[in-house]
């Protein structure tokens, strides 16, 4: 990749380790160099923000690329291919795309394309850790990390990165449960009704499961209405504890944890049915400690042959699964995905408004920046 000295583009940058350091920078426009035969230049159309961005802003997470004073933030991208090098296969100018987030390190898992399973201590994630992200106007990328999106999904494709995280968790759970030879999951619980909880609810409903989604807030609640629109049931944990729910509604064959509140994991371990699988997806950067009934939880896990699995990030395989589920979702529940995109901020220069939405809980599901319009 080379930069075109005369042209500059805007980007939203942060100084990791310094609180509330978001600012607009101008950087050289990336371009395909003559040697970049197998690369694409992508014009960014929209970028979503989430709890990880919030943690980076709070200086609890994230790192700049080595030698750079700032990190261009944003990891939930959607764009359109503007140029493709002569050796690129399967992507053409005009194609809609989303980019994966992590880039390979040096472990065996990285070497086979499953960089989301890296065992390296250092990981490279665009917009998060050691690699610049997508809250900018253009990026250049290897087609391996760019996933084509059908134009019918262009209004909702900015949700594909968070969806990929959900898809990975569910796919891995099914993979693990092959141990049971005849596993037919019927009931699932989803803990959390934020973007990840809602997308997990959708992905599990799309697989035909009875889904119960839990979070604290009592109805009327937009997220609860969205859960019920796709045939799942919403429960406020103020009114029904997970323990009571397991007794009344269970056994849960699968539980997907996405609340960001780690103490709930131990309740979930107890609420999980025999032979069940518990998927943990909350990245909890804090240092909370609690007391738990260790013998009882352990006994239930051992006697019940239960499994718990942690999951982070996603490689392109899971983005592709997300594309399939989004297509299915648009056919089955038309317009539902779009309702998750509650807050649009137009233009990178309005980044302060965008980032403020991360702390402004009421009615906010997914805030995103419309960087450019595609006509
Ligand atoms: C991103 C993942 C990433 C994780 C940990 C999440 O917000 O969606 O792609 O691996 O943060 O950095
Ligand atoms: Zn994220």
GROMACS .gro file of C-alpha atoms and ligand atoms in nm:
model
  388
    1UNK     CA    1   0.000   0.000   0.000
    2UNK     CA    2   0.123   0.350  -0.069
    3UNK     CA    3  -0.029   0.680   0.026
    4UNK     CA    4  -0.115   0.944  -0.222
    5UNK     CA    5   0.080   1.240  -0.087
    6UNK     CA    6  -0.147   1.510  -0.223
    7UNK     CA    7  -0.477   1.375  -0.094
    8UNK     CA    8  -0.580   1.365   0.266
    9UNK     CA    9  -0.880   1.202   0.429
   10UNK     CA   10  -1.046   1.236   0.767
   11UNK     CA   11  -1.028   0.979   1.044
   12UNK     CA   12  -1.144   0.957   1.406
   13UNK     CA   13  -0.848   0.884   1.631
   14UNK     CA   14  -0.794   0.820   2.000
   15UNK     CA   15  -0.484   0.814   2.218
   16UNK     CA   16  -0.518   0.480   2.398
   17UNK     CA   17  -0.437   0.518   2.766
   18UNK     CA   18  -0.568   0.877   2.771
   19UNK     CA   19  -0.933   0.920   2.867
   20UNK     CA   20  -1.175   1.088   2.624
   21UNK     CA   21  -0.901   1.159   2.375
   22UNK     CA   22  -1.109   1.122   2.057
   23UNK     CA   23  -1.017   1.373   1.790
   24UNK     CA   24  -1.032   1.417   1.416
   25UNK     CA   25  -0.710   1.364   1.223
   26UNK     CA   26  -0.617   1.401   0.859
   27UNK     CA   27  -0.417   1.120   0.711
   28UNK     CA   28  -0.291   1.050   0.360
   29UNK     CA   29  -0.550   0.874   0.146
   30UNK     CA   30  -0.451   0.507   0.111
   31UNK     CA   31  -0.412   0.389  -0.246
   32UNK     CA   32  -0.326   0.070  -0.429
   33UNK     CA   33   0.042   0.077  -0.526
   34UNK     CA   34   0.154  -0.099  -0.846
   35UNK     CA   35   0.286  -0.387  -0.633
   36UNK     CA   36  -0.050  -0.429  -0.459
   37UNK     CA   37  -0.179  -0.679  -0.711
   38UNK     CA   38  -0.393  -0.865  -0.461
   39UNK     CA   39  -0.544  -0.586  -0.254
   40UNK     CA   40  -0.862  -0.385  -0.259
   41UNK     CA   41  -0.931  -0.018  -0.189
   42UNK     CA   42  -1.256   0.014   0.002
   43UNK     CA   43  -1.461   0.329   0.047
   44UNK     CA   44  -1.613   0.330   0.395
   45UNK     CA   45  -1.989   0.385   0.404
   46UNK     CA   46  -2.080   0.326   0.767
   47UNK     CA   47  -1.922   0.223   1.095
   48UNK     CA   48  -2.092   0.108   1.415
   49UNK     CA   49  -1.964   0.163   1.768
   50UNK     CA   50  -1.997  -0.058   2.075
   51UNK     CA   51  -1.882  -0.130   2.430
   52UNK     CA   52  -1.528  -0.198   2.314
   53UNK     CA   53  -1.506   0.156   2.173
   54UNK     CA   54  -1.642   0.279   2.504
   55UNK     CA   55  -1.365   0.097   2.690
   56UNK     CA   56  -1.102   0.236   2.454
   57UNK     CA   57  -1.238   0.587   2.516
   58UNK     CA   58  -1.224   0.526   2.890
   59UNK     CA   59  -0.854   0.433   2.845
   60UNK     CA   60  -0.917   0.079   2.973
   61UNK     CA   61  -0.835  -0.103   2.653
   62UNK     CA   62  -0.671  -0.069   2.313
   63UNK     CA   63  -0.330   0.026   2.176
   64UNK     CA   64  -0.193   0.233   1.886
   65UNK     CA   65   0.009   0.071   1.609
   66UNK     CA   66   0.372   0.075   1.719
   67UNK     CA   67   0.536   0.408   1.648
   68UNK     CA   68   0.204   0.590   1.593
   69UNK     CA   69   0.082   0.851   1.842
   70UNK     CA   70  -0.283   0.759   1.788
   71UNK     CA   71  -0.517   0.475   1.693
   72UNK     CA   72  -0.778   0.525   1.424
   73UNK     CA   73  -1.077   0.370   1.594
   74UNK     CA   74  -1.385   0.180   1.467
   75UNK     CA   75  -1.404  -0.194   1.400
   76UNK     CA   76  -1.763  -0.249   1.278
   77UNK     CA   77  -1.737  -0.148   0.915
   78UNK     CA   78  -1.938  -0.154   0.597
   79UNK     CA   79  -1.811  -0.023   0.265
   80UNK     CA   80  -1.792  -0.057  -0.109
   81UNK     CA   81  -1.495  -0.174  -0.316
   82UNK     CA   82  -1.359   0.116  -0.516
   83UNK     CA   83  -1.057  -0.052  -0.676
   84UNK     CA   84  -0.935  -0.410  -0.697
   85UNK     CA   85  -0.580  -0.514  -0.787
   86UNK     CA   86  -0.536  -0.729  -1.102
   87UNK     CA   87  -0.492  -1.055  -0.906
   88UNK     CA   88  -0.801  -1.012  -0.687
   89UNK     CA   89  -1.051  -1.294  -0.730
   90UNK     CA   90  -1.416  -1.264  -0.631
   91UNK     CA   91  -1.435  -0.892  -0.554
   92UNK     CA   92  -1.501  -0.613  -0.800
   93UNK     CA   93  -1.546  -0.237  -0.779
   94UNK     CA   94  -1.902  -0.171  -0.666
   95UNK     CA   95  -1.924  -0.478  -0.441
   96UNK     CA   96  -2.046  -0.417  -0.088
   97UNK     CA   97  -1.816  -0.552   0.180
   98UNK     CA   98  -1.746  -0.579   0.550
   99UNK     CA   99  -1.397  -0.632   0.689
  100UNK     CA  100  -1.297  -0.877   0.960
  101UNK     CA  101  -1.123  -0.725   1.262
  102UNK     CA  102  -0.833  -0.943   1.372
  103UNK     CA  103  -0.520  -1.001   1.166
  104UNK     CA  104  -0.307  -1.312   1.199
  105UNK     CA  105  -0.030  -1.349   1.454
  106UNK     CA  106   0.214  -1.637   1.469
  107UNK     CA  107   0.036  -1.935   1.629
  108UNK     CA  108  -0.066  -2.248   1.443
  109UNK     CA  109  -0.429  -2.130   1.456
  110UNK     CA  110  -0.334  -1.805   1.286
  111UNK     CA  111  -0.154  -1.998   1.016
  112UNK     CA  112  -0.469  -2.187   0.913
  113UNK     CA  113  -0.693  -1.879   0.885
  114UNK     CA  114  -0.845  -1.910   1.233
  115UNK     CA  115  -0.680  -1.601   1.378
  116UNK     CA  116  -0.981  -1.563   1.608
  117UNK     CA  117  -0.845  -1.870   1.791
  118UNK     CA  118  -0.491  -1.732   1.822
  119UNK     CA  119  -0.295  -1.842   2.126
  120UNK     CA  120  -0.057  -1.546   2.092
  121UNK     CA  121  -0.062  -1.303   2.383
  122UNK     CA  122  -0.042  -1.011   2.145
  123UNK     CA  123  -0.328  -0.984   1.902
  124UNK     CA  124  -0.378  -0.737   1.622
  125UNK     CA  125  -0.727  -0.597   1.579
  126UNK     CA  126  -0.820  -0.316   1.344
  127UNK     CA  127  -0.961  -0.023   1.537
  128UNK     CA  128  -0.886  -0.187   1.872
  129UNK     CA  129  -0.535  -0.313   1.923
  130UNK     CA  130  -0.215  -0.221   1.735
  131UNK     CA  131  -0.388  -0.171   1.396
  132UNK     CA  132  -0.579   0.127   1.264
  133UNK     CA  133  -0.954   0.088   1.223
  134UNK     CA  134  -1.231   0.198   0.994
  135UNK     CA  135  -1.369   0.531   1.123
  136UNK     CA  136  -1.215   0.693   0.820
  137UNK     CA  137  -1.297   0.738   0.453
  138UNK     CA  138  -1.095   0.464   0.282
  139UNK     CA  139  -0.890   0.159   0.367
  140UNK     CA  140  -0.673  -0.085   0.174
  141UNK     CA  141  -0.698  -0.450   0.262
  142UNK     CA  142  -0.612  -0.801   0.156
  143UNK     CA  143  -0.926  -0.970   0.010
  144UNK     CA  144  -0.881  -1.252   0.262
  145UNK     CA  145  -1.015  -1.012   0.527
  146UNK     CA  146  -1.294  -0.862   0.323
  147UNK     CA  147  -1.631  -1.037   0.301
  148UNK     CA  148  -1.875  -0.967   0.020
  149UNK     CA  149  -2.229  -0.869   0.118
  150UNK     CA  150  -2.532  -0.899  -0.113
  151UNK     CA  151  -2.675  -0.557  -0.200
  152UNK     CA  152  -3.009  -0.660  -0.047
  153UNK     CA  153  -2.841  -0.638   0.294
  154UNK     CA  154  -2.674  -0.300   0.244
  155UNK     CA  155  -2.904  -0.123   0.492
  156UNK     CA  156  -2.814  -0.360   0.776
  157UNK     CA  157  -2.466  -0.489   0.688
  158UNK     CA  158  -2.297  -0.261   0.942
  159UNK     CA  159  -2.437  -0.509   1.198
  160UNK     CA  160  -2.240  -0.798   1.051
  161UNK     CA  161  -1.931  -0.759   1.268
  162UNK     CA  162  -2.119  -0.796   1.597
  163UNK     CA  163  -2.324  -1.073   1.432
  164UNK     CA  164  -2.003  -1.258   1.342
  165UNK     CA  165  -1.915  -1.278   1.712
  166UNK     CA  166  -2.256  -1.434   1.783
  167UNK     CA  167  -2.228  -1.675   1.490
  168UNK     CA  168  -1.890  -1.793   1.609
  169UNK     CA  169  -2.019  -1.865   1.960
  170UNK     CA  170  -2.316  -2.062   1.832
  171UNK     CA  171  -2.119  -2.252   1.568
  172UNK     CA  172  -1.858  -2.351   1.822
  173UNK     CA  173  -2.127  -2.466   2.064
  174UNK     CA  174  -2.279  -2.692   1.797
  175UNK     CA  175  -1.933  -2.820   1.710
  176UNK     CA  176  -1.865  -2.905   2.076
  177UNK     CA  177  -2.202  -3.073   2.117
  178UNK     CA  178  -2.120  -3.328   1.849
  179UNK     CA  179  -1.984  -3.511   2.156
  180UNK     CA  180  -2.348  -3.599   2.230
  181UNK     CA  181  -2.413  -3.777   1.897
  182UNK     CA  182  -2.786  -3.700   1.902
  183UNK     CA  183  -2.803  -3.347   2.045
  184UNK     CA  184  -3.121  -3.164   1.947
  185UNK     CA  185  -3.129  -2.835   2.140
  186UNK     CA  186  -3.481  -2.712   2.206
  187UNK     CA  187  -3.455  -2.432   2.457
  188UNK     CA  188  -3.202  -2.153   2.480
  189UNK     CA  189  -3.152  -1.864   2.719
  190UNK     CA  190  -2.982  -1.545   2.607
  191UNK     CA  191  -2.848  -1.324   2.885
  192UNK     CA  192  -2.842  -0.960   2.780
  193UNK     CA  193  -3.061  -0.776   2.530
  194UNK     CA  194  -2.808  -0.536   2.382
  195UNK     CA  195  -2.692  -0.572   2.021
  196UNK     CA  196  -2.517  -0.904   2.088
  197UNK     CA  197  -2.807  -1.043   2.293
  198UNK     CA  198  -3.057  -0.941   2.026
  199UNK     CA  199  -2.850  -1.087   1.743
  200UNK     CA  200  -2.802  -1.410   1.942
  201UNK     CA  201  -3.178  -1.424   1.999
  202UNK     CA  202  -3.230  -1.388   1.624
  203UNK     CA  203  -2.966  -1.645   1.526
  204UNK     CA  204  -3.113  -1.901   1.768
  205UNK     CA  205  -3.470  -1.833   1.657
  206UNK     CA  206  -3.350  -1.874   1.297
  207UNK     CA  207  -3.235  -2.223   1.401
  208UNK     CA  208  -3.582  -2.299   1.536
  209UNK     CA  209  -3.509  -2.289   1.910
  210UNK     CA  210  -3.744  -2.168   2.181
  211UNK     CA  211  -3.554  -1.864   2.308
  212UNK     CA  212  -3.584  -1.681   2.640
  213UNK     CA  213  -3.396  -1.352   2.654
  214UNK     CA  214  -3.314  -1.191   2.988
  215UNK     CA  215  -3.203  -0.849   3.098
  216UNK     CA  216  -3.272  -0.620   3.393
  217UNK     CA  217  -3.498  -0.358   3.234
  218UNK     CA  218  -3.871  -0.401   3.278
  219UNK     CA  219  -4.119  -0.359   2.994
  220UNK     CA  220  -4.218  -0.146   2.814
  221UNK     CA  221  -3.872  -0.167   2.663
  222UNK     CA  222  -3.779  -0.139   2.296
  223UNK     CA  223  -3.530  -0.427   2.319
  224UNK     CA  224  -3.796  -0.649   2.479
  225UNK     CA  225  -4.041  -0.566   2.201
  226UNK     CA  226  -3.774  -0.662   1.945
  227UNK     CA  227  -3.717  -0.994   2.121
  228UNK     CA  228  -4.088  -1.071   2.109
  229UNK     CA  229  -4.123  -0.962   1.744
  230UNK     CA  230  -3.917  -1.261   1.637
  231UNK     CA  231  -4.104  -1.511   1.851
  232UNK     CA  232  -3.874  -1.521   2.154
  233UNK     CA  233  -3.982  -1.440   2.511
  234UNK     CA  234  -3.839  -1.150   2.710
  235UNK     CA  235  -3.794  -1.165   3.088
  236UNK     CA  236  -3.680  -0.889   3.318
  237UNK     CA  237  -3.455  -1.039   3.585
  238UNK     CA  238  -3.615  -0.793   3.830
  239UNK     CA  239  -3.929  -1.002   3.794
  240UNK     CA  240  -3.792  -1.349   3.726
  241UNK     CA  241  -3.449  -1.462   3.839
  242UNK     CA  242  -3.246  -1.686   3.614
  243UNK     CA  243  -3.265  -1.959   3.878
  244UNK     CA  244  -3.648  -1.948   3.888
  245UNK     CA  245  -3.658  -1.928   3.509
  246UNK     CA  246  -3.450  -2.244   3.482
  247UNK     CA  247  -3.691  -2.426   3.713
  248UNK     CA  248  -4.005  -2.294   3.542
  249UNK     CA  249  -3.898  -2.277   3.177
  250UNK     CA  250  -3.589  -2.496   3.151
  251UNK     CA  251  -3.391  -2.706   3.118
  252UNK     CA  252  -3.186  -2.479   2.893
  253UNK     CA  253  -2.985  -2.674   2.638
  254UNK     CA  254  -2.783  -2.366   2.554
  255UNK     CA  255  -2.715  -2.036   2.728
  256UNK     CA  256  -2.552  -1.741   2.551
  257UNK     CA  257  -2.407  -1.489   2.799
  258UNK     CA  258  -2.375  -1.134   2.666
  259UNK     CA  259  -2.444  -0.900   2.957
  260UNK     CA  260  -2.093  -0.776   3.027
  261UNK     CA  261  -2.155  -0.859   3.396
  262UNK     CA  262  -1.931  -1.149   3.495
  263UNK     CA  263  -2.104  -1.257   3.821
  264UNK     CA  264  -2.397  -1.377   3.610
  265UNK     CA  265  -2.173  -1.646   3.462
  266UNK     CA  266  -2.200  -1.847   3.782
  267UNK     CA  267  -2.580  -1.820   3.787
  268UNK     CA  268  -2.577  -1.933   3.425
  269UNK     CA  269  -2.360  -2.234   3.511
  270UNK     CA  270  -2.634  -2.341   3.754
  271UNK     CA  271  -2.924  -2.259   3.521
  272UNK     CA  272  -2.771  -2.467   3.241
  273UNK     CA  273  -2.945  -2.803   3.182
  274UNK     CA  274  -2.776  -3.143   3.180
  275UNK     CA  275  -2.550  -3.194   2.875
  276UNK     CA  276  -2.595  -2.824   2.804
  277UNK     CA  277  -2.348  -2.571   2.667
  278UNK     CA  278  -2.283  -2.224   2.808
  279UNK     CA  279  -2.127  -1.968   2.573
  280UNK     CA  280  -1.942  -1.675   2.731
  281UNK     CA  281  -1.894  -1.370   2.511
  282UNK     CA  282  -1.859  -1.073   2.750
  283UNK     CA  283  -1.518  -0.903   2.741
  284UNK     CA  284  -1.498  -0.786   3.105
  285UNK     CA  285  -1.192  -0.568   3.150
  286UNK     CA  286  -1.257  -0.487   3.518
  287UNK     CA  287  -1.138  -0.662   3.836
  288UNK     CA  288  -1.464  -0.762   4.006
  289UNK     CA  289  -1.460  -1.050   4.257
  290UNK     CA  290  -1.752  -1.240   4.413
  291UNK     CA  291  -1.818  -1.537   4.641
  292UNK     CA  292  -1.985  -1.836   4.477
  293UNK     CA  293  -2.126  -2.174   4.594
  294UNK     CA  294  -1.830  -2.353   4.439
  295UNK     CA  295  -1.911  -2.709   4.544
  296UNK     CA  296  -2.269  -2.685   4.426
  297UNK     CA  297  -2.182  -2.535   4.088
  298UNK     CA  298  -1.902  -2.782   4.034
  299UNK     CA  299  -2.122  -3.076   4.131
  300UNK     CA  300  -2.395  -2.969   3.888
  301UNK     CA  301  -2.139  -2.932   3.612
  302UNK     CA  302  -1.979  -3.270   3.676
  303UNK     CA  303  -2.297  -3.470   3.729
  304UNK     CA  304  -2.465  -3.293   3.439
  305UNK     CA  305  -2.182  -3.334   3.185
  306UNK     CA  306  -2.204  -2.961   3.114
  307UNK     CA  307  -1.970  -2.753   2.896
  308UNK     CA  308  -1.872  -2.387   2.913
  309UNK     CA  309  -1.689  -2.217   2.628
  310UNK     CA  310  -1.540  -1.871   2.590
  311UNK     CA  311  -1.550  -1.702   2.253
  312UNK     CA  312  -1.399  -1.388   2.106
  313UNK     CA  313  -1.370  -1.230   1.765
  314UNK     CA  314  -1.453  -1.409   1.438
  315UNK     CA  315  -1.283  -1.509   1.118
  316UNK     CA  316  -1.446  -1.474   0.775
  317UNK     CA  317  -1.629  -1.806   0.802
  318UNK     CA  318  -1.851  -1.656   1.074
  319UNK     CA  319  -1.909  -1.334   0.881
  320UNK     CA  320  -2.036  -1.553   0.598
  321UNK     CA  321  -2.268  -1.733   0.841
  322UNK     CA  322  -2.387  -1.389   0.951
  323UNK     CA  323  -2.468  -1.302   0.590
  324UNK     CA  324  -2.677  -1.621   0.563
  325UNK     CA  325  -2.863  -1.556   0.885
  326UNK     CA  326  -2.924  -1.191   0.789
  327UNK     CA  327  -3.076  -1.305   0.458
  328UNK     CA  328  -3.294  -1.555   0.641
  329UNK     CA  329  -3.390  -1.291   0.896
  330UNK     CA  330  -3.486  -1.037   0.631
  331UNK     CA  331  -3.713  -1.297   0.471
  332UNK     CA  332  -3.871  -1.420   0.794
  333UNK     CA  333  -3.887  -1.096   0.991
  334UNK     CA  334  -3.855  -0.819   0.730
  335UNK     CA  335  -3.729  -0.489   0.868
  336UNK     CA  336  -3.632  -0.630   1.208
  337UNK     CA  337  -3.255  -0.589   1.172
  338UNK     CA  338  -3.291  -0.227   1.067
  339UNK     CA  339  -3.466  -0.149   1.396
  340UNK     CA  340  -3.144  -0.231   1.581
  341UNK     CA  341  -2.978   0.063   1.407
  342UNK     CA  342  -3.136   0.316   1.639
  343UNK     CA  343  -2.900   0.612   1.605
  344UNK     CA  344  -2.735   0.740   1.288
  345UNK     CA  345  -2.480   1.020   1.300
  346UNK     CA  346  -2.392   1.166   0.962
  347UNK     CA  347  -2.026   1.254   0.896
  348UNK     CA  348  -1.699   1.169   1.070
  349UNK     CA  349  -1.671   1.527   1.197
  350UNK     CA  350  -1.967   1.459   1.428
  351UNK     CA  351  -1.775   1.189   1.614
  352UNK     CA  352  -1.843   1.351   1.953
  353UNK     CA  353  -2.216   1.306   1.901
  354UNK     CA  354  -2.157   0.944   1.794
  355UNK     CA  355  -1.941   0.856   2.092
  356UNK     CA  356  -2.173   1.030   2.340
  357UNK     CA  357  -2.441   0.780   2.236
  358UNK     CA  358  -2.230   0.504   2.390
  359UNK     CA  359  -2.304   0.634   2.737
  360UNK     CA  360  -2.657   0.753   2.672
  361UNK     CA  361  -2.844   0.428   2.745
  362UNK     CA  362  -3.206   0.524   2.681
  363UNK     CA  363  -3.340   0.377   2.359
  364UNK     CA  364  -2.992   0.328   2.212
  365UNK     CA  365  -2.919  -0.009   2.061
  366UNK     CA  366  -2.664   0.045   1.784
  367UNK     CA  367  -2.527   0.393   1.710
  368UNK     CA  368  -2.340   0.422   1.383
  369UNK     CA  369  -2.171   0.680   1.170
  370UNK     CA  370  -2.278   0.726   0.813
  371UNK     CA  371  -1.938   0.814   0.669
  372UNK     CA  372  -2.052   0.840   0.308
  373UNK     CA  373  -2.355   0.763   0.097
  374UNK     CA  374  -2.332   0.528  -0.193
  375UNK     CA  375  -2.528   0.619  -0.499
  376LIG     C1  376  -1.496  -0.703   1.878
  376LIG     C2  377  -1.416  -0.829   1.851
  376LIG     C3  378  -1.288  -0.824   1.931
  376LIG     C4  379  -1.319  -0.802   2.077
  376LIG     C5  380  -1.196  -0.798   2.166
  376LIG     C6  381  -1.515  -0.684   2.025
  376LIG     O1  382  -1.584  -0.565   2.045
  376LIG     O2  383  -1.621  -0.706   1.815
  376LIG     O3  384  -1.391  -0.841   1.713
  376LIG     O4  385  -1.215  -0.943   1.914
  376LIG     O5  386  -1.391  -0.682   2.092
  376LIG     O6  387  -1.106  -0.696   2.134
  377LIG    ZN1  388  -1.715  -0.505   1.887
   0.00000   0.00000   0.00000
